[in-house]
């Protein structure tokens, strides 16, 4: 029924008088052309939803950040780790020595670098304000703390069973955030401590052909990807609790506004998923995403998750013209800036 050309397929469906979801197909095509999230929301709000509605929603978001895939790591230290991983995959005997980064980067990026490249001393030149080690607002739930300049997990390590479930759930990509929510349901059966442990202890990828192939190109990506999966799993935690007084809501909000990290936008992504599924939560979620984006924009330093936050803003139901303008300004600025690579401290790698 479908080809590899999503736009052509949507155009064909929109023009087919026998297709019962022509309006949804038109909305999907318009979203892909113009990026107005109102068109995306109109698809999911179909008065007569069915399996085909989910297919059209997935087609609308195909190849789009957060709707279909998690943005790649943007940190300099992750770029170095990826380079080391690629070189090793090509048979080079590469060992990473000491690194110097001019300013602190998110703790998940630091740990992912060490997962890929092995133990490495990282010297941080500065912790510019706002200090990356300080939560954006007071929070109860947190997964990172700092021992001086070193990030360490603030929660116990997950049990082997939690890692097994994560590997089973995250082994395949999600066609859309809606289907990702469904796929993540088994994670919601894990205890909350286990879910939080997965977020900061960052277990390695499953030993499957897909992830072995990824390890030859972008080995840090698994560590970037696993956290959104876990946050989707948190959406299923204690699902009988009413949303506004639920543990899952409090946890995700705290993670979104905790220390600046990949966990921050992963938690916001889960909240955006709630907004697409539950219209009554949209106003609050929009305000939360905009507040977190505003905090990033106000920082007089590089915020490596800033571009990702902007892309989340653009797919948040209720995104206003002002929200879109703010997000697009962040994306425009990101196009003009490339993160500086870590400086060599002696030799940062050797053959």
XYZ file of N, CA and C in Angstrom, residues 95-345:
753
model
N 43.336 4.242 22.012
C 43.112 4.389 23.449
C 42.954 5.867 23.758
N 41.885 6.209 24.439
C 41.615 7.598 24.765
C 42.359 7.984 26.031
N 43.134 9.059 25.940
C 43.834 9.567 27.106
C 43.036 10.660 27.773
N 43.694 11.625 28.389
C 43.003 12.683 29.111
C 42.367 13.675 28.146
N 41.205 14.201 28.544
C 40.485 15.192 27.756
C 40.341 16.481 28.549
N 40.302 17.568 27.820
C 40.008 18.859 28.432
C 38.822 19.472 27.711
N 37.777 19.792 28.456
C 36.648 20.510 27.876
C 36.572 21.873 28.546
N 36.346 22.883 27.754
C 36.380 24.250 28.288
C 35.243 24.532 29.247
N 34.086 23.866 29.056
C 32.940 24.062 29.937
C 32.255 22.725 30.159
N 31.630 22.580 31.318
C 30.988 21.316 31.678
C 29.898 20.952 30.681
N 29.766 19.660 30.434
C 28.709 19.132 29.570
C 27.822 18.193 30.384
N 26.639 17.847 29.876
C 25.690 17.040 30.648
C 26.285 15.741 31.178
N 25.887 15.354 32.379
C 26.439 14.133 32.970
C 26.226 12.888 32.120
N 25.086 12.764 31.463
C 24.861 11.586 30.622
C 25.880 11.516 29.491
N 26.249 12.660 28.935
C 27.251 12.682 27.871
C 28.609 12.255 28.412
N 28.930 12.688 29.625
C 30.196 12.306 30.249
C 30.250 10.795 30.449
N 29.175 10.227 30.982
C 29.147 8.787 31.242
C 29.125 8.000 29.933
N 28.362 8.468 28.954
C 28.318 7.785 27.661
C 29.703 7.734 27.027
N 30.459 8.817 27.161
C 31.824 8.847 26.629
C 32.657 7.741 27.260
N 32.532 7.585 28.566
C 33.317 6.563 29.250
C 32.815 5.161 28.939
N 31.518 5.014 28.701
C 31.002 3.705 28.316
C 31.593 3.265 26.969
N 31.743 4.210 26.062
C 32.229 3.891 24.715
C 33.743 3.815 24.666
N 34.409 4.788 25.266
C 35.862 4.925 25.117
C 36.663 4.310 26.250
N 35.994 3.943 27.335
C 36.705 3.405 28.479
C 37.047 4.497 29.474
N 37.632 4.140 30.602
C 37.979 5.137 31.625
C 38.861 6.237 31.035
N 38.453 7.452 31.268
C 39.214 8.584 30.745
C 39.104 9.739 31.728
N 40.209 10.393 31.967
C 40.216 11.567 32.837
C 39.704 12.758 32.024
N 38.694 13.425 32.539
C 38.148 14.602 31.876
C 38.382 15.814 32.766
N 39.137 16.743 32.269
C 39.364 17.988 33.002
C 38.402 19.043 32.467
N 37.646 19.664 33.356
C 36.651 20.667 32.982
C 37.201 22.046 33.286
N 37.247 22.881 32.261
C 37.815 24.201 32.439
C 36.973 25.116 33.296
N 35.634 25.020 33.161
C 34.782 25.981 33.862
C 33.376 25.418 34.011
N 32.691 25.901 35.019
C 31.262 25.641 35.205
C 30.556 26.994 35.109
N 30.381 27.506 33.887
C 29.775 28.838 33.740
C 28.338 28.858 34.236
N 27.903 30.039 34.614
C 26.532 30.190 35.114
C 25.528 30.193 33.959
N 24.314 29.657 34.173
C 23.906 28.929 35.373
C 24.611 27.587 35.456
N 25.118 27.266 36.623
C 25.915 26.071 36.851
C 25.117 24.824 36.458
N 25.695 24.037 35.578
C 25.017 22.847 35.074
C 24.701 21.857 36.187
N 25.403 21.982 37.317
C 25.203 21.056 38.440
C 23.978 21.405 39.289
N 23.401 22.560 39.053
C 22.278 23.032 39.863
C 20.962 22.821 39.128
N 19.978 22.169 39.750
C 18.676 22.004 39.086
C 18.079 23.344 38.674
N 17.322 23.317 37.596
C 16.678 24.542 37.112
C 15.684 25.063 38.142
N 15.049 24.166 38.870
C 14.162 24.544 39.966
C 14.260 23.466 41.052
N 13.743 23.737 42.230
C 13.782 22.756 43.308
C 13.012 21.494 42.899
N 13.634 20.349 43.131
C 13.013 19.086 42.744
C 13.165 18.067 43.863
N 12.268 17.102 43.843
C 12.327 15.994 44.794
C 13.022 14.788 44.178
N 12.629 14.462 42.948
C 13.214 13.309 42.273
C 14.398 13.760 41.422
N 15.520 13.096 41.600
C 16.704 13.413 40.795
C 17.494 12.136 40.561
N 18.202 12.072 39.465
C 18.986 10.875 39.147
C 20.483 11.162 39.112
N 20.865 12.440 39.178
C 22.279 12.807 39.188
C 22.590 13.683 40.396
N 23.791 13.538 40.920
C 24.368 14.474 41.870
C 25.835 14.647 41.478
N 26.495 15.608 42.064
C 27.892 15.857 41.725
C 28.778 15.687 42.943
N 29.889 14.998 42.730
C 30.957 14.922 43.716
C 32.037 15.876 43.235
N 31.895 17.136 43.640
C 32.781 18.165 43.095
C 32.460 18.404 41.636
N 33.388 18.057 40.750
C 33.176 18.237 39.318
C 32.692 16.954 38.635
N 32.578 15.882 39.392
C 32.265 14.578 38.806
C 30.802 14.208 39.008
N 30.056 13.947 37.925
C 28.663 13.505 38.078
C 28.608 12.045 38.494
N 27.743 11.743 39.450
C 27.548 10.366 39.901
C 26.052 10.103 40.028
N 25.613 8.878 39.816
C 24.187 8.574 39.969
C 23.700 8.866 41.385
N 22.518 9.428 41.474
C 21.917 9.742 42.771
C 20.957 8.650 43.213
N 20.880 7.572 42.446
C 19.968 6.462 42.729
C 20.739 5.158 42.568
N 20.256 4.071 43.184
C 20.941 2.776 43.054
C 20.897 2.249 41.620
N 21.812 1.351 41.330
C 21.846 0.720 40.007
C 20.604 -0.144 39.798
N 20.124 -0.242 38.579
C 18.933 -1.071 38.307
C 19.269 -2.552 38.405
N 18.268 -3.341 38.696
C 18.444 -4.794 38.744
C 18.621 -5.340 37.331
N 19.255 -6.498 37.185
C 19.417 -7.102 35.853
C 18.101 -7.259 35.106
N 17.013 -7.535 35.832
C 15.720 -7.700 35.170
C 15.269 -6.408 34.508
N 15.579 -5.262 35.144
C 15.212 -3.972 34.549
C 15.979 -3.741 33.256
N 17.241 -4.111 33.241
C 18.043 -3.967 32.018
C 17.501 -4.880 30.925
N 17.109 -6.081 31.298
C 16.549 -7.019 30.321
C 15.287 -6.456 29.673
N 14.394 -5.906 30.491
C 13.154 -5.342 29.954
C 13.462 -4.153 29.044
N 14.395 -3.311 29.455
C 14.786 -2.179 28.609
C 15.283 -2.668 27.257
N 16.124 -3.681 27.248
C 16.654 -4.207 25.987
C 15.537 -4.744 25.096
N 14.564 -5.405 25.696
C 13.453 -5.950 24.909
C 12.597 -4.841 24.320
N 12.339 -3.806 25.113
C 11.469 -2.716 24.667
C 12.164 -1.830 23.639
N 13.414 -1.507 23.884
C 14.113 -0.497 23.079
C 14.878 -1.072 21.902
N 14.726 -2.358 21.639
C 15.475 -2.963 20.545
C 15.000 -2.501 19.183
N 13.730 -2.086 19.090
C 13.186 -1.616 17.815
C 12.777 -0.149 17.939
N 12.885 0.627 16.864
C 12.490 2.040 16.919
C 10.980 2.193 17.001
N 10.536 3.380 17.399
C 9.095 3.630 17.405
C 8.682 4.337 16.117
N 7.575 3.909 15.489
C 7.078 4.618 14.307
C 6.613 6.026 14.648
N 6.080 6.201 15.868
C 5.642 7.521 16.318
C 5.689 7.534 17.828
N 5.588 8.705 18.432
C 5.601 8.768 19.890
C 4.388 8.055 20.483
N 3.280 7.998 19.742
C 2.097 7.298 20.240
C 2.345 5.795 20.317
N 2.946 5.241 19.290
C 3.255 3.811 19.321
C 4.378 3.527 20.301
N 5.304 4.480 20.456
C 6.362 4.328 21.447
C 5.797 4.195 22.846
N 4.754 4.968 23.130
C 4.085 4.884 24.424
C 3.551 3.472 24.658
N 2.951 2.886 23.649
C 2.409 1.532 23.776
C 3.535 0.518 23.945
N 4.594 0.657 23.159
C 5.719 -0.271 23.236
C 6.390 -0.240 24.603
N 6.343 0.902 25.274
C 7.050 1.068 26.551
C 6.291 0.499 27.741
N 5.108 -0.022 27.524
C 4.277 -0.478 28.650
C 4.988 -1.471 29.574
N 5.762 -2.438 29.057
C 6.436 -3.369 29.972
C 7.378 -2.669 30.957
N 7.959 -1.561 30.563
C 8.834 -0.830 31.485
C 8.056 -0.310 32.690
N 6.802 0.036 32.488
C 5.986 0.569 33.567
C 5.719 -0.421 34.671
N 5.970 -1.712 34.431
C 5.780 -2.741 35.452
C 6.976 -2.841 36.390
N 8.075 -2.171 36.038
C 9.256 -2.172 36.897
C 9.045 -1.220 38.066
N 9.720 -1.451 39.200
C 9.628 -0.488 40.300
C 10.239 0.850 39.889
N 9.753 1.920 40.481
C 10.225 3.256 40.117
C 11.726 3.390 40.317
N 12.257 2.829 41.382
C 13.700 2.909 41.616
C 14.480 2.285 40.463
N 13.939 1.198 39.909
C 14.608 0.563 38.786
C 14.607 1.447 37.550
N 13.498 2.119 37.295
C 13.411 3.029 36.151
C 14.383 4.193 36.315
N 14.425 4.780 37.509
C 15.330 5.895 37.737
C 16.786 5.441 37.637
N 17.064 4.228 38.081
C 18.417 3.708 37.977
C 18.875 3.546 36.541
N 17.964 3.152 35.668
C 18.313 3.028 34.252
C 18.735 4.370 33.656
N 18.149 5.457 34.153
C 18.406 6.777 33.579
C 19.820 7.276 33.824
N 20.424 6.916 34.960
C 21.747 7.454 35.256
C 22.865 6.413 35.248
N 22.532 5.144 35.418
C 23.587 4.128 35.362
C 23.884 3.703 33.928
N 22.992 4.032 33.012
C 23.215 3.873 31.576
C 23.787 2.508 31.191
N 22.969 1.449 31.298
C 23.446 0.127 30.870
C 23.735 0.103 29.377
N 24.595 -0.815 28.974
C 24.978 -0.913 27.577
C 23.844 -1.424 26.701
N 24.029 -1.404 25.377
C 22.972 -1.794 24.432
C 22.782 -3.298 24.383
N 21.642 -3.742 23.846
C 21.429 -5.183 23.660
C 22.390 -5.732 22.616
N 22.701 -6.997 22.740
C 23.643 -7.627 21.805
C 22.880 -8.146 20.593
N 22.393 -7.225 19.803
C 21.658 -7.573 18.592
C 22.382 -6.989 17.390
N 22.056 -7.490 16.214
C 22.712 -7.024 14.992
C 22.514 -5.527 14.794
N 21.302 -5.040 15.126
C 21.019 -3.618 14.934
C 21.959 -2.752 15.753
N 22.124 -3.104 17.013
C 22.962 -2.267 17.874
C 24.440 -2.511 17.660
N 24.808 -3.683 17.217
C 26.206 -3.913 16.862
C 26.589 -3.057 15.664
N 25.645 -2.906 14.718
C 25.901 -2.044 13.569
C 25.998 -0.596 13.999
N 25.109 -0.155 14.886
C 25.141 1.222 15.355
C 26.453 1.523 16.067
N 27.010 0.539 16.751
C 28.259 0.734 17.485
C 29.417 1.072 16.557
N 29.271 0.786 15.274
C 30.338 1.100 14.327
C 30.213 2.508 13.768
N 29.097 3.176 14.027
C 28.887 4.515 13.469
C 28.711 5.580 14.545
N 27.752 5.384 15.435
C 27.467 6.367 16.484
C 27.240 5.639 17.806
N 28.293 5.124 18.422
C 28.116 4.267 19.602
C 27.510 4.952 20.809
N 27.570 6.281 20.903
C 26.952 6.951 22.057
C 25.436 7.074 21.901
N 24.911 6.768 20.707
C 23.491 7.015 20.468
C 22.589 6.147 21.339
N 23.000 4.914 21.611
C 22.186 4.066 22.480
C 21.924 4.755 23.818
N 22.957 5.387 24.370
C 22.825 6.012 25.682
C 21.924 7.247 25.613
N 21.897 7.878 24.456
C 20.974 8.997 24.236
C 19.547 8.482 24.080
N 19.399 7.330 23.454
C 18.085 6.801 23.122
C 17.385 6.122 24.294
N 18.136 5.470 25.146
C 17.493 4.655 26.177
C 16.673 5.494 27.146
N 17.090 6.740 27.398
C 16.394 7.548 28.401
C 14.981 7.947 27.983
N 14.728 8.355 26.737
C 13.333 8.580 26.339
C 12.472 7.328 26.471
N 13.042 6.161 26.175
C 12.275 4.928 26.358
C 11.891 4.762 27.828
N 12.844 4.994 28.715
C 12.562 4.839 30.142
C 11.504 5.848 30.589
N 11.585 7.074 30.081
C 10.597 8.086 30.462
C 9.209 7.732 29.939
N 9.134 7.118 28.771
C 7.840 6.602 28.312
C 7.355 5.501 29.247
N 8.295 4.712 29.767
C 7.923 3.693 30.737
C 7.382 4.298 32.016
N 7.949 5.419 32.443
C 7.468 6.096 33.647
C 6.012 6.520 33.483
N 5.598 6.808 32.268
C 4.194 7.163 32.013
C 3.244 6.029 32.385
N 3.756 4.813 32.446
C 2.921 3.669 32.800
C 3.031 3.314 34.281
N 3.866 4.036 35.029
C 4.030 3.734 36.451
C 2.795 4.186 37.237
N 2.270 3.296 38.085
C 1.092 3.605 38.907
C 0.036 4.307 38.061
N -0.322 3.668 36.959
C -1.217 4.291 35.986
C -2.623 4.530 36.525
N -2.951 3.906 37.659
C -4.276 4.125 38.238
C -4.376 5.446 38.983
N -3.261 6.105 39.245
C -3.284 7.398 39.933
C -3.769 8.482 38.978
N -4.713 9.329 39.376
C -5.130 10.448 38.520
C -3.923 11.313 38.149
N -3.847 11.701 36.886
C -2.642 12.364 36.372
C -2.193 13.544 37.227
N -3.074 14.432 37.594
C -2.668 15.668 38.264
C -2.076 15.439 39.650
N -2.344 14.292 40.264
C -1.759 14.000 41.580
C -0.887 12.748 41.507
N -0.461 12.397 40.321
C 0.252 11.137 40.121
C 1.747 11.259 40.390
N 2.323 10.136 40.761
C 3.778 10.053 40.922
C 4.461 10.254 39.581
N 3.907 9.666 38.530
C 4.543 9.747 37.215
C 4.640 11.193 36.741
N 3.630 11.999 36.985
C 3.677 13.411 36.601
C 4.756 14.143 37.392
N 4.791 13.927 38.706
C 5.778 14.610 39.544
C 7.202 14.217 39.163
N 7.411 12.931 38.920
C 8.745 12.462 38.552
C 9.208 13.103 37.244
N 8.373 13.066 36.227
C 8.775 13.605 34.927
C 9.001 15.111 34.973
N 8.177 15.834 35.729
C 8.389 17.268 35.851
C 9.701 17.561 36.573
N 10.000 16.800 37.625
C 11.259 17.003 38.343
C 12.456 16.698 37.455
N 12.376 15.626 36.698
C 13.492 15.279 35.811
C 13.685 16.331 34.734
N 12.596 16.884 34.234
C 12.697 17.906 33.186
C 13.380 19.164 33.686
N 13.192 19.483 34.961
C 13.745 20.721 35.512
C 14.870 20.460 36.513
N 15.449 19.265 36.443
C 16.594 18.950 37.280
C 17.876 19.482 36.673
N 19.000 18.862 36.983
C 20.268 19.302 36.401
C 20.191 19.143 34.886
N 20.870 20.011 34.187
C 20.825 20.016 32.719
C 21.435 18.733 32.172
N 20.624 17.966 31.460
C 21.080 16.649 31.043
C 20.195 16.122 29.929
N 20.636 15.017 29.314
C 19.784 14.340 28.340
C 18.480 13.875 28.980
N 18.513 13.594 30.267
C 17.295 13.191 30.970
C 16.249 14.301 30.925
N 16.688 15.560 30.878
C 15.761 16.698 30.893
C 14.827 16.662 29.690
N 15.398 16.550 28.495
C 14.517 16.563 27.326
C 13.826 15.218 27.132
N 14.410 14.133 27.661
C 13.721 12.844 27.608
C 12.428 12.897 28.422
N 12.496 13.523 29.606
C 11.304 13.651 30.447
C 10.276 14.564 29.789
N 10.731 15.655 29.195
C 9.803 16.551 28.491
C 9.145 15.837 27.323
N 9.905 15.004 26.634
C 9.343 14.233 25.529
C 8.178 13.376 26.010
N 8.341 12.730 27.162
C 7.251 11.921 27.708
C 6.043 12.793 28.026
N 6.274 13.990 28.551
C 5.165 14.899 28.845
C 4.466 15.348 27.561
N 5.236 15.592 26.503
C 4.637 15.949 25.217
C 3.792 14.788 24.689
N 4.239 13.570 24.929
C 3.455 12.405 24.538
C 2.118 12.392 25.271
N 2.132 12.726 26.557
C 0.884 12.839 27.318
C -0.035 13.869 26.671
N 0.525 15.002 26.272
C -0.288 16.069 25.685
C -0.956 15.624 24.392
N -0.285 14.815 23.604
C -0.907 14.313 22.370
C -2.014 13.317 22.677
N -1.873 12.575 23.746
C -2.856 11.545 24.078
C -4.030 12.099 24.890
N -3.787 13.116 25.710
C -4.795 13.598 26.641
C -4.991 15.112 26.475
N -5.989 15.525 25.734
C -6.194 16.960 25.461
C -6.275 17.825 26.712
N -6.800 17.285 27.813
C -6.969 18.090 29.015
C -5.628 18.447 29.675
N -4.550 17.800 29.276
C -3.240 18.103 29.867
C -2.406 19.045 28.990
N -2.948 19.465 27.870
C -2.136 20.179 26.890
C -1.676 21.556 27.362
N -2.522 22.283 28.033
C -2.135 23.636 28.458
C -0.960 23.578 29.425
N -1.015 22.666 30.379
C 0.078 22.566 31.342
C 1.371 22.128 30.661
N 1.290 21.126 29.808
C 2.495 20.631 29.144
C 3.120 21.713 28.269
N 2.289 22.450 27.528
C 2.835 23.531 26.704
C 3.593 24.536 27.551
N 3.026 24.883 28.700
C 3.678 25.849 29.588
C 4.990 25.292 30.129
N 5.028 23.999 30.426
C 6.253 23.383 30.941
C 7.350 23.371 29.877
N 6.991 22.987 28.662
C 7.995 22.944 27.595
C 8.527 24.342 27.321
N 7.644 25.329 27.290
C 8.100 26.703 27.037
C 8.979 27.205 28.186
N 8.626 26.867 29.427
C 9.436 27.301 30.565
C 10.832 26.704 30.506
N 10.916 25.426 30.116
C 12.248 24.806 30.039
C 13.038 25.373 28.870
N 12.368 25.672 27.765
C 13.052 26.303 26.639
C 13.512 27.706 27.017
N 12.675 28.443 27.721
C 13.053 29.788 28.140
C 14.285 29.755 29.042
N 14.349 28.771 29.932
C 15.508 28.659 30.818
C 16.779 28.422 30.011
N 16.671 27.603 28.973
C 17.834 27.353 28.119
C 18.225 28.605 27.341
N 17.234 29.315 26.833
C 17.512 30.519 26.058
C 18.110 31.623 26.921
N 17.752 31.653 28.206
C 18.247 32.699 29.099
C 19.686 32.461 29.534
N 20.173 31.254 29.382
C 21.529 30.940 29.819
C 22.553 31.629 28.914
N 23.482 32.406 29.486
C 24.494 33.085 28.677
C 25.679 32.177 28.334
N 25.385 30.958 27.996
C 26.389 29.964 27.625
C 25.726 28.943 26.718
N 26.545 28.059 26.167
C 26.000 27.007 25.319
C 25.200 26.018 26.156
N 23.971 25.746 25.713
C 23.148 24.693 26.302
C 23.028 23.613 25.234
N 23.718 22.501 25.428
C 23.819 21.516 24.348
C 22.492 20.846 24.022
N 21.546 20.864 24.959
C 20.229 20.285 24.662
C 19.258 21.353 24.152
N 19.731 22.557 23.926
C 18.852 23.646 23.509
C 18.129 23.371 22.204
N 18.846 22.870 21.213
C 18.215 22.586 19.921
C 17.150 21.511 20.074
N 17.440 20.493 20.892
C 16.464 19.432 21.130
C 15.217 19.972 21.822
N 15.396 20.861 22.799
C 14.253 21.475 23.471
C 13.411 22.269 22.478
N 14.071 22.955 21.555
C 13.340 23.727 20.553
C 12.506 22.822 19.662
N 13.053 21.692 19.292
C 12.306 20.759 18.443
C 11.127 20.159 19.199
N 11.273 19.955 20.495
C 10.137 19.505 21.297
C 9.048 20.566 21.343
N 9.440 21.827 21.457
C 8.462 22.917 21.488
C 7.624 22.903 20.222
N 8.246 22.645 19.097
C 7.548 22.706 17.820
C 6.534 21.582 17.635
N 6.644 20.508 18.420
C 5.678 19.413 18.279
C 4.769 19.317 19.501
N 4.781 20.335 20.340
C 3.940 20.334 21.529
C 2.552 20.875 21.187
N 1.503 20.127 21.471
C 0.147 20.637 21.222
C -0.074 21.973 21.914
N -0.684 22.907 21.192
C -0.915 24.236 21.733
C 0.215 25.204 21.497
N 1.268 24.760 20.828
C 2.407 25.640 20.518
C 1.895 26.901 19.827
N 2.201 28.060 20.424
C 1.721 29.335 19.896
C 2.693 29.910 18.875
N 2.273 30.995 18.248
C 3.165 31.670 17.305
C 4.427 32.143 18.019
N 4.264 32.634 19.250
C 5.431 33.068 20.018
C 6.339 31.912 20.376
N 5.752 30.767 20.743
C 6.548 29.579 21.040
C 7.347 29.155 19.813
N 6.653 29.148 18.684
C 7.320 28.706 17.459
C 8.446 29.657 17.079
N 8.225 30.962 17.241
C 9.262 31.933 16.934
C 10.482 31.728 17.824
N 10.245 31.482 19.112
C 11.351 31.254 20.040
C 12.129 30.002 19.649
N 11.406 28.932 19.347
C 12.065 27.681 18.980
C 12.866 27.829 17.695
N 12.297 28.495 16.724
C 12.995 28.664 15.458
C 14.232 29.531 15.600
N 14.201 30.483 16.537
C 15.391 31.308 16.765
C 16.526 30.467 17.342
N 16.176 29.510 18.203
C 17.183 28.617 18.761
C 17.774 27.735 17.664
N 16.923 27.211 16.804
C 17.400 26.342 15.724
C 18.263 27.113 14.735
N 17.884 28.356 14.458
C 18.682 29.173 13.545
C 20.061 29.439 14.126
N 20.107 29.719 15.422
C 21.389 29.974 16.069
C 22.244 28.714 16.091
N 21.601 27.554 16.268
C 22.338 26.288 16.310
C 22.998 25.990 14.971
N 22.369 26.410 13.889
C 22.951 26.173 12.569
C 24.249 26.951 12.379
N 24.375 28.052 13.106
C 25.560 28.898 12.975
C 26.662 28.518 13.947
N 26.359 27.584 14.847
C 27.340 27.224 15.869
C 27.583 25.729 15.846
N 28.844 25.341 15.890
C 29.221 23.951 16.041
C 29.939 23.830 17.373
N 29.627 22.812 18.176
C 30.318 22.674 19.452
C 31.811 22.479 19.253
N 32.612 23.199 20.019
C 34.055 23.090 19.910
C 34.514 21.736 20.421
N 35.443 21.082 19.721
C 35.924 19.786 20.202
C 36.743 19.964 21.473
N 36.774 18.944 22.330
C 37.609 19.035 23.519
C 39.060 19.245 23.119
N 39.768 20.074 23.870
C 41.171 20.312 23.586
C 42.004 19.142 24.076
N 43.124 18.936 23.387
C 44.011 17.862 23.788
C 44.693 18.224 25.101
N 44.769 17.244 25.977
C 45.569 17.391 27.173
C 46.634 16.318 27.051
